[in-house]
Coordinates of C-alpha atoms in Angstrom, one line a residue:
Chain A
M70 CA 39.1 -50.0 -62.4
R71 CA 41.4 -47.1 -61.5
L72 CA 39.7 -45.0 -64.2
S73 CA 36.3 -46.0 -62.8
L74 CA 37.4 -45.0 -59.2
K75 CA 38.8 -41.7 -60.4
L76 CA 35.6 -40.9 -62.3
T77 CA 33.5 -41.7 -59.2
V78 CA 35.6 -39.3 -57.0
V79 CA 35.3 -36.5 -59.6
V80 CA 31.5 -36.9 -59.9
A81 CA 31.1 -37.0 -56.1
T82 CA 33.2 -33.9 -55.7
L83 CA 31.3 -32.0 -58.3
A84 CA 28.0 -33.0 -56.7
V85 CA 29.1 -31.9 -53.2
T86 CA 30.4 -28.6 -54.6
A87 CA 27.1 -27.9 -56.4
I88 CA 25.1 -28.7 -53.2
A89 CA 27.3 -26.5 -51.1
A90 CA 27.0 -23.6 -53.6
S91 CA 23.2 -23.8 -53.5
L92 CA 23.2 -23.8 -49.7
V93 CA 25.4 -20.7 -49.5
S94 CA 23.3 -19.0 -52.1
A95 CA 20.0 -19.7 -50.2
G96 CA 21.5 -18.6 -46.9
A97 CA 22.7 -15.3 -48.3
T98 CA 19.3 -14.4 -49.7
N99 CA 17.4 -15.1 -46.4
D100 CA 19.9 -13.2 -44.3
A101 CA 19.6 -10.0 -46.4
S102 CA 15.8 -9.7 -46.7
P103 CA 13.8 -7.3 -44.6
R104 CA 12.0 -8.8 -41.6
R105 CA 8.6 -8.1 -40.0
Y106 CA 8.1 -7.9 -36.3
V107 CA 5.0 -7.8 -34.2
V108 CA 4.4 -5.8 -31.0
E109 CA 1.2 -6.7 -29.1
I110 CA -0.4 -4.1 -27.0
Q111 CA -2.0 -5.9 -24.1
N112 CA -2.9 -5.0 -20.5
F113 CA -1.6 -1.5 -21.2
K114 CA 1.9 -2.7 -22.1
F115 CA 3.8 -3.1 -25.3
R116 CA 5.0 -6.7 -25.7
P117 CA 7.9 -6.9 -26.3
A118 CA 8.7 -3.6 -24.7
T119 CA 12.0 -3.3 -26.6
L120 CA 13.0 -4.5 -30.0
S121 CA 16.3 -4.7 -31.9
I122 CA 15.8 -4.6 -35.6
R123 CA 17.8 -3.8 -38.8
P124 CA 17.3 -0.9 -41.3
G125 CA 14.5 -1.9 -43.7
D126 CA 12.6 -4.0 -41.1
T127 CA 8.9 -3.3 -40.3
V128 CA 7.2 -3.3 -37.0
T129 CA 3.4 -4.0 -36.7
W130 CA 1.6 -2.9 -33.6
I131 CA -1.7 -4.9 -32.8
N132 CA -4.0 -3.7 -30.0
R133 CA -5.5 -6.5 -27.9
D134 CA -7.0 -4.2 -25.3
I135 CA -10.5 -2.8 -25.1
A136 CA -9.1 0.7 -24.6
P137 CA -7.8 2.4 -27.8
H138 CA -4.0 3.0 -27.9
T139 CA -1.3 4.5 -30.1
A140 CA 2.4 3.9 -30.6
T141 CA 3.9 7.3 -31.0
K142 CA 7.6 8.4 -31.2
E143 CA 8.6 10.8 -28.5
S144 CA 9.1 13.6 -31.1
N145 CA 5.9 12.6 -32.9
A146 CA 8.0 11.8 -36.0
W147 CA 6.0 8.6 -36.4
D148 CA 2.6 7.5 -35.1
T149 CA 0.5 4.4 -35.7
G150 CA -2.6 6.6 -35.2
N151 CA -5.6 5.5 -33.1
L152 CA -5.8 1.7 -32.8
I153 CA -9.0 0.3 -31.5
K154 CA -9.3 -3.4 -30.2
D155 CA -7.7 -5.8 -32.7
Q156 CA -6.7 -3.0 -35.1
S157 CA -3.1 -2.9 -36.3
N158 CA -0.7 -0.5 -38.1
E159 CA 2.9 -0.8 -39.2
I160 CA 5.9 1.4 -39.4
A161 CA 9.0 0.7 -41.5
F162 CA 12.4 1.7 -40.1
S163 CA 15.3 2.7 -42.4
S164 CA 17.7 4.8 -40.2
P165 CA 19.9 3.4 -37.5
G166 CA 19.3 4.7 -34.0
T167 CA 17.4 4.1 -30.8
T168 CA 13.8 5.3 -30.5
S169 CA 11.6 5.7 -27.5
Y170 CA 7.9 5.6 -28.0
F171 CA 4.7 5.8 -25.9
C172 CA 0.9 5.7 -26.1
R173 CA -0.5 9.3 -26.6
Y174 CA -3.6 8.4 -24.6
H175 CA -1.8 6.6 -21.7
P176 CA 1.7 8.2 -21.4
N177 CA 2.9 5.6 -18.8
M178 CA 2.9 3.0 -21.6
R179 CA 6.4 3.1 -23.1
G180 CA 8.5 1.0 -25.5
G181 CA 11.8 1.3 -27.4
I182 CA 13.2 0.2 -30.8
T183 CA 16.9 0.0 -31.7
V184 CA 17.7 0.0 -35.4
S185 CA 21.2 -1.3 -36.1
A186 CA 22.9 -2.7 -39.2
K187 CA 24.7 -5.3 -37.2
Chain B
M992 CA -9.6 -7.8 14.3
T993 CA -11.1 -11.4 14.4
K994 CA -11.3 -13.6 11.3
E995 CA -15.1 -13.2 11.2
E996 CA -14.8 -9.4 11.4
H997 CA -12.2 -9.4 8.6
Q998 CA -14.4 -11.6 6.4
W999 CA -17.4 -9.4 7.0
L1000 CA -15.5 -6.3 6.1
T1001 CA -14.1 -7.9 3.0
Q1002 CA -17.6 -8.9 1.9
N1003 CA -19.0 -5.5 2.6
A1004 CA -16.1 -3.4 1.3
G1005 CA -18.3 -2.2 -1.5
A1006 CA -20.9 -0.9 0.9
A1007 CA -18.1 0.8 2.8
V1008 CA -16.9 2.4 -0.4
V1009 CA -20.4 3.8 -1.1
V1010 CA -20.4 5.4 2.3
L1011 CA -16.9 6.7 1.6
L1012 CA -18.2 8.3 -1.6
H1013 CA -20.9 10.1 0.4
L1014 CA -18.4 11.2 3.0
R1015 CA -16.1 12.6 0.4
E1016 CA -18.9 14.7 -0.9
A1017 CA -19.8 15.9 2.6
V1018 CA -16.3 16.8 3.7
P1019 CA -15.2 20.3 2.5
H1020 CA -12.4 20.2 0.0
T1021 CA -9.0 20.9 1.7
S1022 CA -5.6 21.6 0.3
N1023 CA -4.3 18.6 2.1
Q1024 CA -6.8 16.2 0.5
K1025 CA -4.5 13.1 0.7
R1026 CA -4.3 13.4 4.5
T1027 CA -8.0 14.0 4.7
D1028 CA -8.7 10.9 2.6
R1029 CA -6.4 8.7 4.7
M1030 CA -8.2 9.9 7.9
L1031 CA -11.6 9.4 6.2
K1032 CA -10.8 5.8 5.2
K1033 CA -9.5 4.9 8.7
T1034 CA -12.5 6.5 10.4
L1035 CA -14.9 4.9 7.9
F1036 CA -13.7 1.3 8.2
A1037 CA -13.6 1.6 12.0
A1038 CA -17.1 3.0 12.1
V1039 CA -18.5 0.3 9.7
A1040 CA -16.8 -2.4 11.8
A1041 CA -18.2 -0.9 15.1
L1042 CA -21.7 -0.7 13.6
A1043 CA -21.6 -4.3 12.5
M1044 CA -20.8 -5.4 16.0
T1045 CA -23.6 -3.5 17.7
S1046 CA -26.4 -3.2 15.1
S1047 CA -28.9 -5.7 13.9
A1048 CA -29.5 -3.6 10.7
S1049 CA -30.0 -5.6 7.5
W1050 CA -27.0 -5.7 5.2
A1051 CA -29.0 -7.2 2.4
Q1052 CA -28.2 -4.2 0.2
S1053 CA -24.5 -4.9 -0.2
P1054 CA -22.6 -4.6 -3.5
A1055 CA -21.3 -8.2 -2.9
G1056 CA -24.9 -9.3 -3.0
L1057 CA -25.7 -8.0 -6.5
N1058 CA -26.2 -10.4 -9.3
D1059 CA -24.3 -10.3 -12.6
L1060 CA -26.9 -8.1 -14.4
E1061 CA -27.0 -5.7 -11.6
I1062 CA -23.2 -5.5 -11.5
A1063 CA -23.2 -4.9 -15.2
H1064 CA -25.7 -2.0 -14.6
V1065 CA -23.4 -0.5 -11.9
A1066 CA -20.4 -0.7 -14.1
Y1067 CA -22.2 0.9 -17.1
T1068 CA -23.5 3.6 -14.8
A1069 CA -20.0 4.3 -13.3
D1070 CA -18.6 4.6 -16.9
L1071 CA -21.3 7.0 -17.9
I1072 CA -20.7 9.1 -14.8
D1073 CA -17.0 9.4 -15.6
I1074 CA -17.8 10.3 -19.2
R1075 CA -20.1 13.0 -17.8
Y1076 CA -17.4 14.4 -15.6
A1077 CA -15.0 14.4 -18.5
H1078 CA -17.4 16.4 -20.7
L1079 CA -17.8 18.9 -18.0
A1080 CA -14.0 19.2 -17.8
L1081 CA -13.8 19.8 -21.5
A1082 CA -16.4 22.5 -21.2
I1083 CA -15.0 24.4 -18.2
S1084 CA -11.2 23.7 -17.9
K1085 CA -8.7 25.7 -20.0
D1086 CA -5.8 23.3 -19.0
P1087 CA -4.6 21.2 -22.0
K1088 CA -3.4 18.4 -19.7
V1089 CA -6.8 18.3 -18.1
H1090 CA -8.4 18.1 -21.5
E1091 CA -6.0 15.3 -22.6
F1092 CA -7.0 13.3 -19.5
A1093 CA -10.7 14.0 -20.0
R1094 CA -10.6 12.9 -23.6
T1095 CA -8.9 9.6 -22.5
M1096 CA -11.6 9.0 -20.0
I1097 CA -14.3 9.5 -22.6
R1098 CA -12.5 7.3 -25.1
D1099 CA -11.8 4.4 -22.7
H1100 CA -15.1 4.4 -20.8
E1101 CA -17.0 4.5 -24.1
A1102 CA -15.0 1.5 -25.3
V1103 CA -15.7 -0.4 -22.2
N1104 CA -19.4 0.3 -22.4
E1105 CA -19.4 -0.7 -26.1
Q1106 CA -18.0 -4.1 -25.1
A1107 CA -20.4 -4.4 -22.2
L1108 CA -23.4 -3.8 -24.5
A1109 CA -22.1 -6.3 -27.1
L1110 CA -21.7 -8.9 -24.4
L1111 CA -25.2 -8.3 -23.0
A1112 CA -26.6 -8.6 -26.6
K1113 CA -24.7 -11.9 -27.0
L1114 CA -26.1 -13.1 -23.7
K1115 CA -29.6 -11.8 -24.6
A1116 CA -29.8 -10.0 -21.3
Q1117 CA -30.6 -6.6 -20.0
P1118 CA -28.7 -4.9 -17.2
Q1119 CA -30.8 -4.5 -14.0
D1120 CA -31.2 -1.2 -12.1
N1121 CA -30.3 -1.4 -8.4
F1122 CA -29.7 0.6 -5.3
L1123 CA -26.0 1.2 -6.0
S1124 CA -26.5 2.5 -9.5
R1125 CA -29.2 4.9 -8.2
Q1126 CA -26.8 6.0 -5.4
L1127 CA -24.0 6.6 -7.8
N1128 CA -26.2 8.7 -10.0
E1129 CA -27.5 10.8 -7.1
D1130 CA -24.0 11.5 -5.9
A1131 CA -22.9 12.4 -9.4
D1132 CA -25.7 14.8 -9.9
K1133 CA -24.6 16.7 -6.7
L1134 CA -21.0 16.7 -7.8
V1135 CA -21.8 18.0 -11.3
A1136 CA -23.9 20.8 -9.7
E1137 CA -21.0 21.7 -7.4
M1138 CA -18.3 21.6 -10.1
S1139 CA -20.4 23.5 -12.6
K1140 CA -20.1 26.5 -10.3
L1141 CA -16.3 26.4 -10.3
S1142 CA -13.8 27.7 -12.9
G1143 CA -10.1 28.0 -13.5
K1144 CA -7.7 26.3 -11.1
A1145 CA -10.5 25.6 -8.5
F1146 CA -12.3 23.5 -11.1
D1147 CA -9.1 21.8 -12.3
Q1148 CA -8.2 20.9 -8.8
R1149 CA -11.6 19.6 -7.9
Y1150 CA -12.0 17.6 -11.1
T1151 CA -8.7 15.9 -11.0
E1152 CA -8.8 15.1 -7.3
N1153 CA -12.3 13.7 -7.7
E1154 CA -11.1 11.6 -10.6
L1155 CA -8.4 10.1 -8.4
G1156 CA -10.9 9.5 -5.5
Y1157 CA -13.6 8.2 -7.8
H1158 CA -11.3 5.7 -9.5
Q1159 CA -9.9 4.5 -6.2
A1160 CA -13.4 3.9 -4.9
V1161 CA -14.6 2.2 -8.1
N1162 CA -11.5 0.0 -8.2
A1163 CA -12.1 -1.1 -4.6
L1164 CA -15.7 -2.0 -5.6
V1165 CA -14.7 -3.8 -8.8
G1166 CA -11.7 -5.6 -7.3
E1167 CA -13.1 -6.6 -3.9
A1168 CA -16.9 -6.9 -4.3
F1169 CA -17.7 -7.5 -8.0
I1170 CA -15.0 -9.6 -9.7
P1171 CA -14.9 -12.3 -6.9
N1172 CA -18.7 -12.6 -7.0
I1173 CA -19.5 -12.6 -10.8
E1174 CA -20.8 -15.9 -11.9
N1175 CA -20.8 -15.7 -15.7
A1176 CA -17.3 -16.4 -17.1
D1177 CA -17.7 -13.9 -20.0
V1178 CA -18.9 -11.1 -17.7
K1179 CA -16.0 -11.9 -15.3
A1180 CA -13.5 -11.8 -18.2
L1181 CA -14.8 -8.4 -19.3
F1182 CA -14.6 -7.0 -15.8
E1183 CA -11.1 -8.3 -15.4
Q1184 CA -10.1 -6.5 -18.6
A1185 CA -12.0 -3.3 -17.6
F1186 CA -10.2 -3.5 -14.2
V1187 CA -6.8 -3.1 -15.9
I1188 CA -8.1 0.0 -17.6
F1189 CA -9.5 1.5 -14.4
K1190 CA -6.3 0.9 -12.5
A1191 CA -4.4 2.6 -15.3
H1192 CA -6.8 5.5 -15.0
E1193 CA -6.2 5.7 -11.3
T1194 CA -2.5 6.1 -11.9
Q1195 CA -3.1 8.6 -14.6
A1196 CA -5.5 10.6 -12.4
A1197 CA -2.9 10.7 -9.6
A1198 CA -0.3 12.1 -12.0
T1199 CA -2.7 14.6 -13.5
A1200 CA -3.9 15.8 -10.1
K1201 CA -0.3 16.2 -9.0
A1202 CA 0.7 18.1 -12.2
V1203 CA -2.3 20.5 -11.8
L1204 CA -1.3 21.2 -8.2
Q1205 CA 2.4 21.8 -9.2
R1206 CA 1.4 24.1 -12.0
Q1207 CA -0.8 26.1 -9.7
S1208 CA 1.8 26.4 -7.0
M1209 CA 4.3 27.6 -9.6
K1210 CA 2.0 30.4 -10.8
Q1211 CA 1.5 31.6 -7.2

């Protein structure tokens, strides 16, 4: 009986360890993978107006307005190009830093993206 | 002002706007256009109110009385007029900021008209010509003739200040006379989306007009 009890405890411990290891492994994979974010352009506003993302993440802008828009970095380093209604374009961000952007056609429309490894 | 007077004025705000457009054309352009506009608006609304109290004139021709297809025709006409002004600016102005603004007007108003035509096709309807569309076109013809004779900073100032006044007047018409009276839900939804665009244009026109004036005063 003692042998049977010991065997049960060993098997249970091994099983719990295996399950825990698989959970940790799965969590580590999801945490490291690049993410995709969506900014909707609606009623002449970028929604959300500000985003915090990590290096390697991608942002997609979708225009829901009748009027064409762009999402353009202040220095013109990146630009979605002309987006007509329901058209989208994406930009991948690799370098840390904070970026302000605007619509070239409607300069009052402004947004910001912060890229941070944390 | 009594409740009835206020209600009448609200319903006929569009007609008052048309008269305002005429008066803006008649009053010589001044360097203090903002003050002139404020005085004009106060005078205009007081005059319209006084006339309503004493006159038995028919107010059947009111923007608030237009049906959905007539309203669509007015909006389409107003878009085409602003596109026309913008093409004139591209042809005459040498200012890159004026060109940027004009290209945005063309881009946005063409997009609105494209949506309007698509909606009318879906509804299997034709826009209906009316007194207000005809009046807008007559006024536009006169203004184009006037602006075509201008050049340099005189043109830039006239164009940008007219853009501000034009969008202010059209927005008052759309917001106060049209949207509350449109019956078809799809037409109303389109106008509400277009209204957002026109209000953004009004803000942009104000900024562009101010920038033109500032550049001109710096050069003097």
